Amino acid sequence: MPNLAIFVSGGGSNLQTLLNSNAKDSIKIVIADRPAFGLERAEKAGIETELISRKELGKNKLSAEIDKVMAKYSIDLIILAGYLSIFTEDFSAKWRGKMINIHPSLLPKYGGMGMYGIRVHRAVLEAGDRESGCTVHYLGEGVDNGEIIMQSTVPVRENDTPESLQKRVLAEEHQLLPKAVEGLLK
Ligand code: GRF
């Protein structure tokens, strides 16, 4: 059974769906790059946590520090579940094919630098799209690119605000992420 590390920067509702899934026993460590509620969720579930601060370490040292922790827990697969820091190229190359991310849009639409959180949903509404959704994908060479593993769509409604669309997409993420991860563990 592969050993998983989950990375978070915020509330960790996607992490929670993994803690509630069959993947839970594979989760060896939860890492945050800043104080995050996700760490509390992990602790409550009896999973080890580490806060590896981007602010204190900067990009290079952050990646080096994470690398050490990955070795300590013999991690095979990294899951970025709302993680906002960017890794060094060396780190990303080393983990290519072994690091996945969830993004709140139908990639390749609305991905890349600066496309995160509410900005994604605002852009979808501004473009007048009729549907949106979420994507689980492998990390590629850039931000939010790389091979797509699974996608799921939701309708965009006429009276949607960025917030109401975000809520619908997040609920869909909670279905998609555990399904994708359980699929990879088979
Ligand atoms: C999700 O929308 C995810 O797609 C994005 O960041 C958000 C994290 O939410 N990468 P949560 O911390 O899992 O609640």
XYZ file of N, CA, C and O in Angstrom, residues 19-183:
660
model
N -9.699 11.948 4.823
C -9.663 11.348 6.163
C -10.898 10.471 6.391
O -10.854 9.532 7.175
N -11.985 10.790 5.686
C -13.225 10.010 5.822
C -13.299 8.857 4.819
O -14.298 8.146 4.792
N -12.283 8.714 3.983
C -12.359 7.724 2.892
C -11.512 6.489 3.197
O -10.798 6.435 4.210
N -11.561 5.544 2.265
C -10.735 4.337 2.414
C -9.242 4.638 2.305
O -8.419 3.781 2.622
N -8.903 5.845 1.847
C -7.487 6.204 1.704
C -6.859 6.567 3.051
O -5.639 6.681 3.162
N -7.690 6.712 4.085
C -7.174 7.245 5.364
C -5.952 6.480 5.895
O -4.978 7.080 6.338
N -6.020 5.165 5.846
C -4.932 4.373 6.428
C -3.613 4.569 5.703
O -2.548 4.229 6.238
N -3.678 5.093 4.475
C -2.440 5.318 3.718
C -1.815 6.673 4.026
O -0.691 6.944 3.623
N -2.568 7.538 4.722
C -2.061 8.902 4.964
C -1.082 8.878 6.140
O -1.464 8.578 7.271
N 0.182 9.184 5.854
C 1.211 9.111 6.896
C 1.519 10.466 7.508
O 1.987 10.552 8.642
N 1.316 11.537 6.727
C 1.682 12.861 7.226
C 0.851 13.933 6.506
O 0.579 13.793 5.314
N 0.445 14.960 7.251
C -0.204 16.129 6.648
C 0.709 17.326 6.886
O 1.143 17.573 8.013
N 1.005 18.038 5.816
C 1.946 19.155 5.874
C 1.235 20.447 5.492
O 0.467 20.475 4.528
N 1.506 21.520 6.238
C 0.979 22.836 5.865
C 2.144 23.796 5.712
O 3.193 23.641 6.357
N 1.966 24.812 4.852
C 3.024 25.821 4.663
C 2.775 27.066 5.504
O 3.504 28.035 5.402
N 1.683 27.040 6.283
C 1.309 28.162 7.160
C 0.331 27.591 8.183
O -0.204 26.495 7.966
N 0.081 28.304 9.283
C -0.903 27.779 10.228
C -2.224 27.565 9.497
O -2.704 28.477 8.818
N -2.789 26.380 9.583
C -3.979 26.065 8.786
C -4.897 25.145 9.574
O -4.426 24.238 10.282
N -6.192 25.341 9.425
C -7.161 24.500 10.136
C -7.030 23.037 9.719
O -7.323 22.128 10.503
N -6.556 22.830 8.497
C -6.333 21.461 8.013
C -5.458 20.648 8.971
O -5.647 19.436 9.124
N -4.498 21.305 9.631
C -3.620 20.583 10.566
C -4.425 20.052 11.751
O -4.187 18.945 12.232
N -5.378 20.843 12.194
C -6.224 20.391 13.319
C -7.075 19.190 12.915
O -7.273 18.267 13.700
N -7.571 19.221 11.692
C -8.373 18.085 11.207
C -7.532 16.814 11.238
O -8.016 15.742 11.630
N -6.271 16.933 10.798
C -5.384 15.763 10.749
C -5.101 15.251 12.162
O -5.166 14.046 12.424
N -4.797 16.194 13.068
C -4.492 15.796 14.450
C -5.674 15.059 15.075
O -5.501 14.042 15.742
N -6.845 15.582 14.815
C -8.067 14.961 15.353
C -8.226 13.524 14.840
O -8.757 12.655 15.528
N -7.743 13.308 13.616
C -7.858 11.974 13.012
C -6.669 11.086 13.399
O -6.545 9.957 12.918
N -5.776 11.630 14.245
C -4.633 10.831 14.710
C -3.514 10.705 13.692
O -2.720 9.760 13.724
N -3.425 11.678 12.781
C -2.374 11.646 11.748
C -1.276 12.643 12.130
O -1.563 13.719 12.661
N -0.031 12.270 11.855
C 1.101 13.161 12.128
C 1.001 14.430 11.285
O 0.513 14.366 10.134
N 1.473 15.551 11.822
C 1.455 16.802 11.055
C 2.803 17.510 11.156
O 3.537 17.314 12.131
N 3.101 18.335 10.170
C 4.278 19.212 10.218
C 3.901 20.542 9.600
O 3.283 20.581 8.530
N 4.271 21.611 10.269
C 4.118 22.945 9.700
C 5.482 23.348 9.163
O 6.434 23.526 9.934
N 5.611 23.448 7.859
C 6.881 23.833 7.233
C 6.633 25.180 6.565
O 6.053 25.247 5.482
N 7.029 26.240 7.258
C 6.595 27.591 6.910
C 7.318 28.169 5.705
O 8.536 28.320 5.705
N 6.539 28.531 4.694
C 7.145 29.160 3.511
C 7.693 30.532 3.869
O 8.750 30.929 3.379
N 6.977 31.234 4.737
C 7.389 32.584 5.110
C 8.787 32.555 5.760
O 9.635 33.380 5.473
N 8.988 31.571 6.616
C 10.275 31.508 7.307
C 11.385 30.947 6.441
O 12.532 31.347 6.548
N 11.048 29.995 5.559
C 12.102 29.273 4.843
C 12.368 29.789 3.430
O 13.491 29.681 2.936
N 11.344 30.314 2.747
C 11.505 30.651 1.324
C 11.430 29.380 0.488
O 11.494 28.268 1.015
N 11.302 29.570 -0.847
C 11.012 28.449 -1.749
C 12.064 27.317 -1.712
O 11.717 26.143 -1.611
N 13.358 27.700 -1.775
C 14.402 26.659 -1.862
C 14.484 25.805 -0.612
O 14.491 24.580 -0.675
N 14.547 26.492 0.528
C 14.667 25.734 1.781
C 13.390 24.959 2.080
O 13.427 23.881 2.672
N 12.251 25.522 1.671
C 10.963 24.842 1.886
C 10.984 23.484 1.180
O 10.680 22.448 1.770
N 11.386 23.483 -0.094
C 11.410 22.235 -0.862
C 12.394 21.246 -0.241
O 12.110 20.046 -0.152
N 13.554 21.753 0.196
C 14.567 20.869 0.787
C 14.047 20.239 2.077
O 14.237 19.036 2.333
N 13.380 21.038 2.869
C 12.850 20.565 4.146
C 11.762 19.506 3.909
O 11.709 18.476 4.584
N 10.897 19.788 2.925
C 9.818 18.840 2.610
C 10.411 17.519 2.131
O 9.941 16.438 2.493
N 11.458 17.620 1.319
C 12.110 16.424 0.802
C 12.554 15.505 1.951
O 12.363 14.289 1.914
N 13.099 16.119 2.986
C 13.557 15.333 4.155
C 12.382 14.619 4.814
O 12.472 13.452 5.192
N 11.270 15.348 4.957
C 10.098 14.759 5.613
C 9.525 13.627 4.755
O 9.088 12.599 5.275
N 9.559 13.798 3.423
C 9.048 12.749 2.531
C 9.868 11.464 2.718
O 9.331 10.359 2.725
N 11.178 11.643 2.887
C 12.049 10.477 3.081
C 11.765 9.827 4.434
O 11.653 8.595 4.543
N 11.595 10.655 5.454
C 11.351 10.141 6.812
C 10.114 9.244 6.852
O 10.097 8.220 7.532
N 9.066 9.623 6.102
C 7.817 8.842 6.125
C 7.683 7.900 4.926
O 6.618 7.348 4.693
N 8.753 7.729 4.170
C 8.749 6.859 2.970
C 7.534 7.120 2.076
O 6.795 6.198 1.713
N 7.353 8.389 1.740
C 6.158 8.781 0.961
C 6.307 8.378 -0.515
O 7.352 8.569 -1.126
N 5.222 7.821 -1.049
C 5.188 7.425 -2.467
C 4.382 8.414 -3.306
O 4.611 8.544 -4.506
N 3.374 9.046 -2.688
C 2.465 9.900 -3.457
C 2.112 11.142 -2.641
O 1.717 11.027 -1.472
N 2.277 12.312 -3.273
C 1.931 13.589 -2.632
C 0.595 14.077 -3.190
O 0.394 14.076 -4.408
N -0.287 14.504 -2.301
C -1.573 15.058 -2.744
C -1.664 16.509 -2.275
O -1.650 16.786 -1.072
N -1.730 17.416 -3.232
C -1.890 18.831 -2.903
C -3.387 19.113 -2.837
O -4.089 19.023 -3.841
N -3.858 19.405 -1.634
C -5.301 19.610 -1.438
C -5.516 21.029 -0.925
O -5.726 21.247 0.271
N -5.394 21.993 -1.839
C -5.510 23.391 -1.414
C -4.193 23.885 -0.853
O -4.160 24.555 0.176
N -3.087 23.560 -1.543
C -1.743 23.974 -1.099
C -1.269 25.090 -2.011
O -1.302 24.954 -3.235
N -0.814 26.196 -1.416
C -0.571 27.391 -2.228
C 0.894 27.661 -2.548
O 1.196 28.524 -3.362
N 1.840 26.961 -1.924
C 3.248 27.240 -2.228
C 3.674 26.538 -3.504
O 3.096 25.524 -3.892
N 4.694 27.109 -4.137
C 5.233 26.539 -5.376
C 6.581 25.917 -5.044
O 7.364 26.495 -4.274
N 6.875 24.754 -5.610
C 8.129 24.056 -5.302
C 9.238 24.453 -6.277
O 8.978 25.009 -7.339
N 10.459 24.090 -5.940
C 11.567 24.291 -6.879
C 11.396 23.322 -8.050
O 10.704 22.298 -7.931
N 12.068 23.654 -9.169
C 11.976 22.775 -10.345
C 12.519 21.383 -10.044
O 11.983 20.378 -10.500
N 13.605 21.340 -9.291
C 14.208 20.043 -8.948
C 13.216 19.167 -8.180
O 13.071 17.977 -8.453
N 12.565 19.776 -7.202
C 11.609 19.023 -6.389
C 10.459 18.519 -7.272
O 10.076 17.356 -7.211
N 9.943 19.409 -8.122
C 8.814 19.032 -8.990
C 9.233 17.919 -9.945
O 8.455 16.984 -10.201
N 10.460 18.004 -10.470
C 10.926 16.975 -11.415
C 11.044 15.634 -10.695
O 10.642 14.585 -11.217
N 11.562 15.675 -9.482
C 11.741 14.442 -8.708
C 10.395 13.753 -8.435
O 10.298 12.533 -8.410
N 9.349 14.567 -8.255
C 8.043 14.010 -7.877
C 7.078 13.892 -9.057
O 5.901 13.600 -8.861
N 7.597 14.132 -10.279
C 6.710 14.054 -11.449
C 6.085 12.657 -11.549
O 6.763 11.645 -11.408
N 4.752 12.637 -11.734
C 4.060 11.347 -11.806
C 3.728 10.786 -10.433
O 3.073 9.748 -10.306
N 4.198 11.497 -9.378
C 3.938 11.028 -8.007
C 3.386 12.165 -7.145
O 3.452 12.122 -5.922
N 2.896 13.220 -7.826
C 2.345 14.361 -7.086
C 1.092 14.825 -7.824
O 1.141 15.124 -9.020
N -0.043 14.855 -7.109
C -1.290 15.251 -7.761
C -1.898 16.458 -7.049
O -1.576 16.750 -5.895
N -2.781 17.156 -7.776
C -3.363 18.401 -7.275
C -4.854 18.415 -7.612
O -5.267 17.806 -8.593
N -5.617 19.117 -6.785
C -7.019 19.360 -7.159
C -7.194 20.849 -7.428
O -6.707 21.689 -6.664
N -7.866 21.151 -8.539
C -8.052 22.548 -8.958
C -9.543 22.794 -9.236
O -10.189 21.952 -9.861
N -10.064 23.956 -8.806
C -11.519 24.175 -8.920
C -11.977 24.722 -10.269
O -12.774 25.659 -10.326
N -11.470 24.152 -11.369
C -11.987 24.510 -12.698
C -11.790 23.321 -13.620
O -11.104 22.353 -13.265
N -12.366 23.438 -14.808
C -12.178 22.398 -15.821
C -10.885 22.730 -16.575
O -10.908 23.368 -17.630
N -9.756 22.320 -16.025
C -8.476 22.593 -16.681
C -8.494 21.991 -18.084
O -9.156 20.972 -18.295
N -7.849 22.581 -19.098
C -6.875 23.671 -18.956
C -7.485 25.072 -18.805
O -6.734 26.043 -18.737
N -8.814 25.159 -18.719
C -9.399 26.489 -18.531
C -9.183 26.969 -17.092
O -9.303 26.189 -16.159
N -8.895 28.235 -16.954
C -8.814 28.901 -15.646
C -7.791 28.264 -14.706
O -8.082 28.005 -13.534
N -6.619 27.992 -15.261
C -5.513 27.512 -14.418
C -4.340 28.464 -14.565
O -4.427 29.466 -15.269
N -3.259 28.165 -13.888
C -2.030 28.958 -14.025
C -1.888 29.985 -12.920
O -2.722 30.090 -12.026
N -0.789 30.746 -13.024
C -0.433 31.748 -12.015
C -1.603 32.670 -11.671
O -2.253 33.203 -12.573
N -1.864 32.849 -10.413
C -2.889 33.800 -9.970
C -4.316 33.273 -10.069
O -5.257 33.933 -9.636
N -4.490 32.092 -10.660
C -5.847 31.534 -10.782
C -6.110 30.579 -9.624
O -5.851 29.371 -9.722
N -6.542 31.133 -8.537
C -6.879 30.296 -7.384
C -8.043 30.947 -6.632
O -8.355 32.118 -6.833
N -8.677 30.140 -5.791
C -9.753 30.651 -4.942
C -10.873 31.291 -5.748
O -11.207 30.859 -6.862
N -11.405 32.359 -5.221
C -12.592 33.000 -5.795
C -12.325 33.568 -7.195
O -13.231 33.715 -8.015
N -11.051 33.861 -7.493
C -10.702 34.434 -8.809
C -11.089 33.504 -9.947
O -11.452 33.942 -11.031
N -10.969 32.195 -9.692
C -11.306 31.211 -10.721
C -12.782 31.339 -11.080
O -13.159 31.422 -12.254
N -13.619 31.392 -10.068
C -15.067 31.390 -10.287
C -15.538 32.724 -10.889
O -16.445 32.765 -11.699
N -14.862 33.797 -10.486
C -15.160 35.111 -11.066
C -14.874 35.075 -12.573
O -15.671 35.557 -13.389
N -13.754 34.477 -12.940
C -13.362 34.411 -14.360
C -14.358 33.568 -15.163
O -14.699 33.912 -16.297
N -14.834 32.487 -14.570
C -15.814 31.621 -15.260
C -17.093 32.412 -15.540
O -17.635 32.380 -16.649
N -17.550 33.170 -14.537
C -18.783 33.947 -14.710
C -18.579 35.077 -15.726
O -19.440 35.330 -16.573
N -17.408 35.723 -15.658
C -17.136 36.821 -16.604
C -17.108 36.319 -18.039
O -17.506 37.008 -18.967
N -16.652 35.081 -18.234
C -16.575 34.508 -19.583
C -17.945 34.019 -20.070
O -18.113 33.704 -21.239
N -18.905 33.927 -19.163
C -20.247 33.481 -19.547
C -20.340 31.978 -19.783
O -21.247 31.511 -20.481
N -19.432 31.208 -19.219
C -19.481 29.749 -19.407
C -20.766 29.171 -18.814
O -21.259 29.651 -17.797
N -21.241 28.103 -19.423
C -22.467 27.469 -18.941
C -22.187 26.346 -17.956
O -23.073 25.847 -17.275
N -20.934 25.884 -17.949
C -20.582 24.873 -16.942
C -19.170 25.117 -16.418
O -18.343 25.751 -17.067
N -18.962 24.623 -15.196
C -17.623 24.670 -14.605
C -17.385 23.300 -13.974
O -18.080 22.342 -14.320
N -16.431 23.217 -13.060
C -16.183 21.910 -12.454
C -14.841 21.886 -11.760
O -14.302 22.929 -11.380
N -14.291 20.691 -11.602
C -13.022 20.552 -10.916
C -12.186 19.454 -11.581
O -12.732 18.593 -12.279
N -10.886 19.526 -11.323
C -9.935 18.636 -11.994
C -8.937 18.090 -10.991
O -8.378 18.849 -10.198
N -8.692 16.792 -11.041
C -7.558 16.197 -10.321
C -6.529 15.849 -11.397
O -6.858 15.216 -12.398
N -5.298 16.339 -11.195
C -4.287 16.152 -12.242
C -2.910 15.942 -11.629
O -2.658 16.331 -10.486
N -2.021 15.345 -12.419
C -0.624 15.260 -12.012
C 0.015 16.630 -12.191
O -0.376 17.391 -13.070
N 1.008 16.941 -11.369
C 1.734 18.191 -11.518
C 2.619 18.106 -12.750
O 3.384 17.146 -12.878
N 2.506 19.104 -13.609
C 3.367 19.153 -14.790
C 4.512 20.109 -14.531
O 4.880 20.352 -13.387
N 5.035 20.698 -15.627
C 6.188 21.585 -15.448
C 5.777 22.974 -14.991
O 6.572 23.710 -14.421
N 4.536 23.370 -15.269
C 4.100 24.707 -14.862
C 3.072 24.621 -13.749
O 2.950 23.591 -13.085
N 2.341 25.719 -13.548
C 1.304 25.749 -12.518
C 0.005 25.207 -13.124
O -0.426 25.661 -14.184
N -0.596 24.241 -12.480
C -1.890 23.685 -12.895
C -1.881 23.026 -14.278
O -2.904 22.945 -14.938
N -0.702 22.594 -14.749
C -0.743 21.779 -15.963
C -0.250 20.382 -15.604
O 0.059 20.089 -14.473
N -0.219 19.509 -16.565
C 0.112 18.114 -16.265
C -1.087 17.242 -16.575
O -2.215 17.737 -16.680
N -0.825 15.966 -16.694
C -1.855 15.019 -17.152
C -3.096 15.016 -16.244
O -2.981 14.978 -15.017
N -4.261 15.060 -16.890
C -5.514 15.064 -16.128
C -5.873 13.628 -15.721
O -5.834 12.715 -16.544
N -6.219 13.454 -14.462
C -6.612 12.130 -13.962
C -8.134 11.982 -14.011
O -8.660 10.995 -14.515
N -8.840 12.972 -13.496
C -10.308 12.917 -13.469
C -10.868 14.327 -13.428
O -10.261 15.218 -12.810
N -12.044 14.508 -14.056
C -12.738 15.796 -13.969
C -14.204 15.559 -13.677
O -14.737 14.486 -13.999
N -14.837 16.563 -13.100
C -16.261 16.472 -12.861
C -16.868 17.851 -13.125
O -16.245 18.863 -12.799
N -18.045 17.890 -13.717
C -18.623 19.191 -14.080
C -19.800 19.551 -13.172
O -20.444 18.674 -12.582
N -20.061 20.844 -13.087
C -21.274 21.344 -12.425
C -21.881 22.404 -13.345
O -21.155 23.047 -14.100
N -23.201 22.620 -13.286
C -23.782 23.680 -14.108
C -23.467 25.059 -13.529
O -23.283 25.192 -12.317
N -23.390 26.063 -14.406
C -23.351 27.455 -13.939
C -24.775 27.974 -14.060
O -25.387 27.857 -15.121
N -25.310 28.509 -12.971
C -26.701 28.983 -12.999
C -26.751 30.490 -13.285
O -25.776 31.206 -13.021
N -27.891 30.919 -13.800
C -27.990 32.317 -14.237
C -27.761 33.333 -13.141
O -27.171 34.369 -13.367
N -28.231 32.999 -11.947
C -28.089 33.970 -10.853
C -26.864 33.685 -9.984
O -26.758 34.193 -8.876
N -25.912 32.903 -10.504
C -24.724 32.583 -9.697
C -23.880 33.816 -9.399
O -23.708 34.688 -10.242
N -23.347 33.827 -8.187
C -22.279 34.763 -7.834
C -21.005 33.922 -7.769
O -21.096 32.677 -7.714
N -19.821 34.553 -7.765
C -18.596 33.749 -7.623
C -18.680 32.840 -6.391
O -18.250 31.688 -6.431
N -19.281 33.346 -5.332
C -19.360 32.572 -4.078
C -20.282 31.359 -4.215
O -19.972 30.278 -3.709
N -21.442 31.550 -4.875
C -22.369 30.414 -4.987
C -21.782 29.345 -5.916
O -21.942 28.149 -5.673
N -21.069 29.791 -6.952
C -20.436 28.833 -7.863
C -19.303 28.098 -7.137
O -19.153 26.876 -7.258
N -18.542 28.836 -6.348
C -17.442 28.226 -5.588
C -17.955 27.111 -4.669
O -17.372 26.036 -4.572
N -19.095 27.383 -4.043
C -19.686 26.417 -3.121
C -20.093 25.134 -3.864
O -19.849 24.021 -3.388
N -20.695 25.308 -5.050
C -21.134 24.140 -5.832
C -19.927 23.336 -6.314
O -19.932 22.110 -6.269
N -18.886 24.052 -6.751
C -17.687 23.354 -7.241
C -16.999 22.624 -6.075
O -16.573 21.470 -6.217
N -16.922 23.284 -4.918
C -16.254 22.651 -3.769
C -16.965 21.360 -3.361
O -16.323 20.347 -3.060
N -18.295 21.390 -3.385
C -19.055 20.175 -3.042
C -18.705 19.057 -4.034
O -18.608 17.880 -3.655
N -18.488 19.424 -5.283
C -18.129 18.430 -6.307
C -16.700 17.928 -6.079
O -16.413 16.743 -6.252
N -15.802 18.830 -5.654
C -14.429 18.430 -5.335
C -14.428 17.345 -4.263
O -13.619 16.413 -4.301
N -15.341 17.503 -3.308
C -15.392 16.551 -2.188
C -15.788 15.149 -2.645
O -15.491 14.172 -1.965
N -16.481 15.064 -3.785
C -16.797 13.751 -4.364
C -15.606 13.243 -5.176
O -15.260 12.065 -5.146
N -15.020 14.182 -5.939
C -14.010 13.782 -6.930
C -12.688 13.346 -6.303
O -12.101 12.336 -6.721
N -12.198 14.107 -5.321
C -10.846 13.821 -4.808
C -10.726 12.426 -4.197
O -9.819 11.670 -4.567
N -11.623 12.030 -3.283
C -11.483 10.668 -2.740
C -11.624 9.592 -3.811
O -10.914 8.578 -3.770
N -12.508 9.846 -4.793
C -12.678 8.861 -5.865
C -11.355 8.707 -6.644
O -10.903 7.596 -6.916
N -10.746 9.840 -6.978
C -9.493 9.811 -7.759
C -8.384 9.141 -6.958
O -7.644 8.290 -7.471
N -8.279 9.490 -5.668
C -7.183 8.942 -4.847
C -7.402 7.441 -4.625
O -6.466 6.639 -4.770
N -8.624 7.046 -4.304
C -8.883 5.613 -4.110
C -8.569 4.842 -5.389
O -8.055 3.731 -5.338
N -8.864 5.460 -6.533
C -8.549 4.834 -7.819
C -7.052 4.614 -7.993
O -6.613 3.574 -8.482
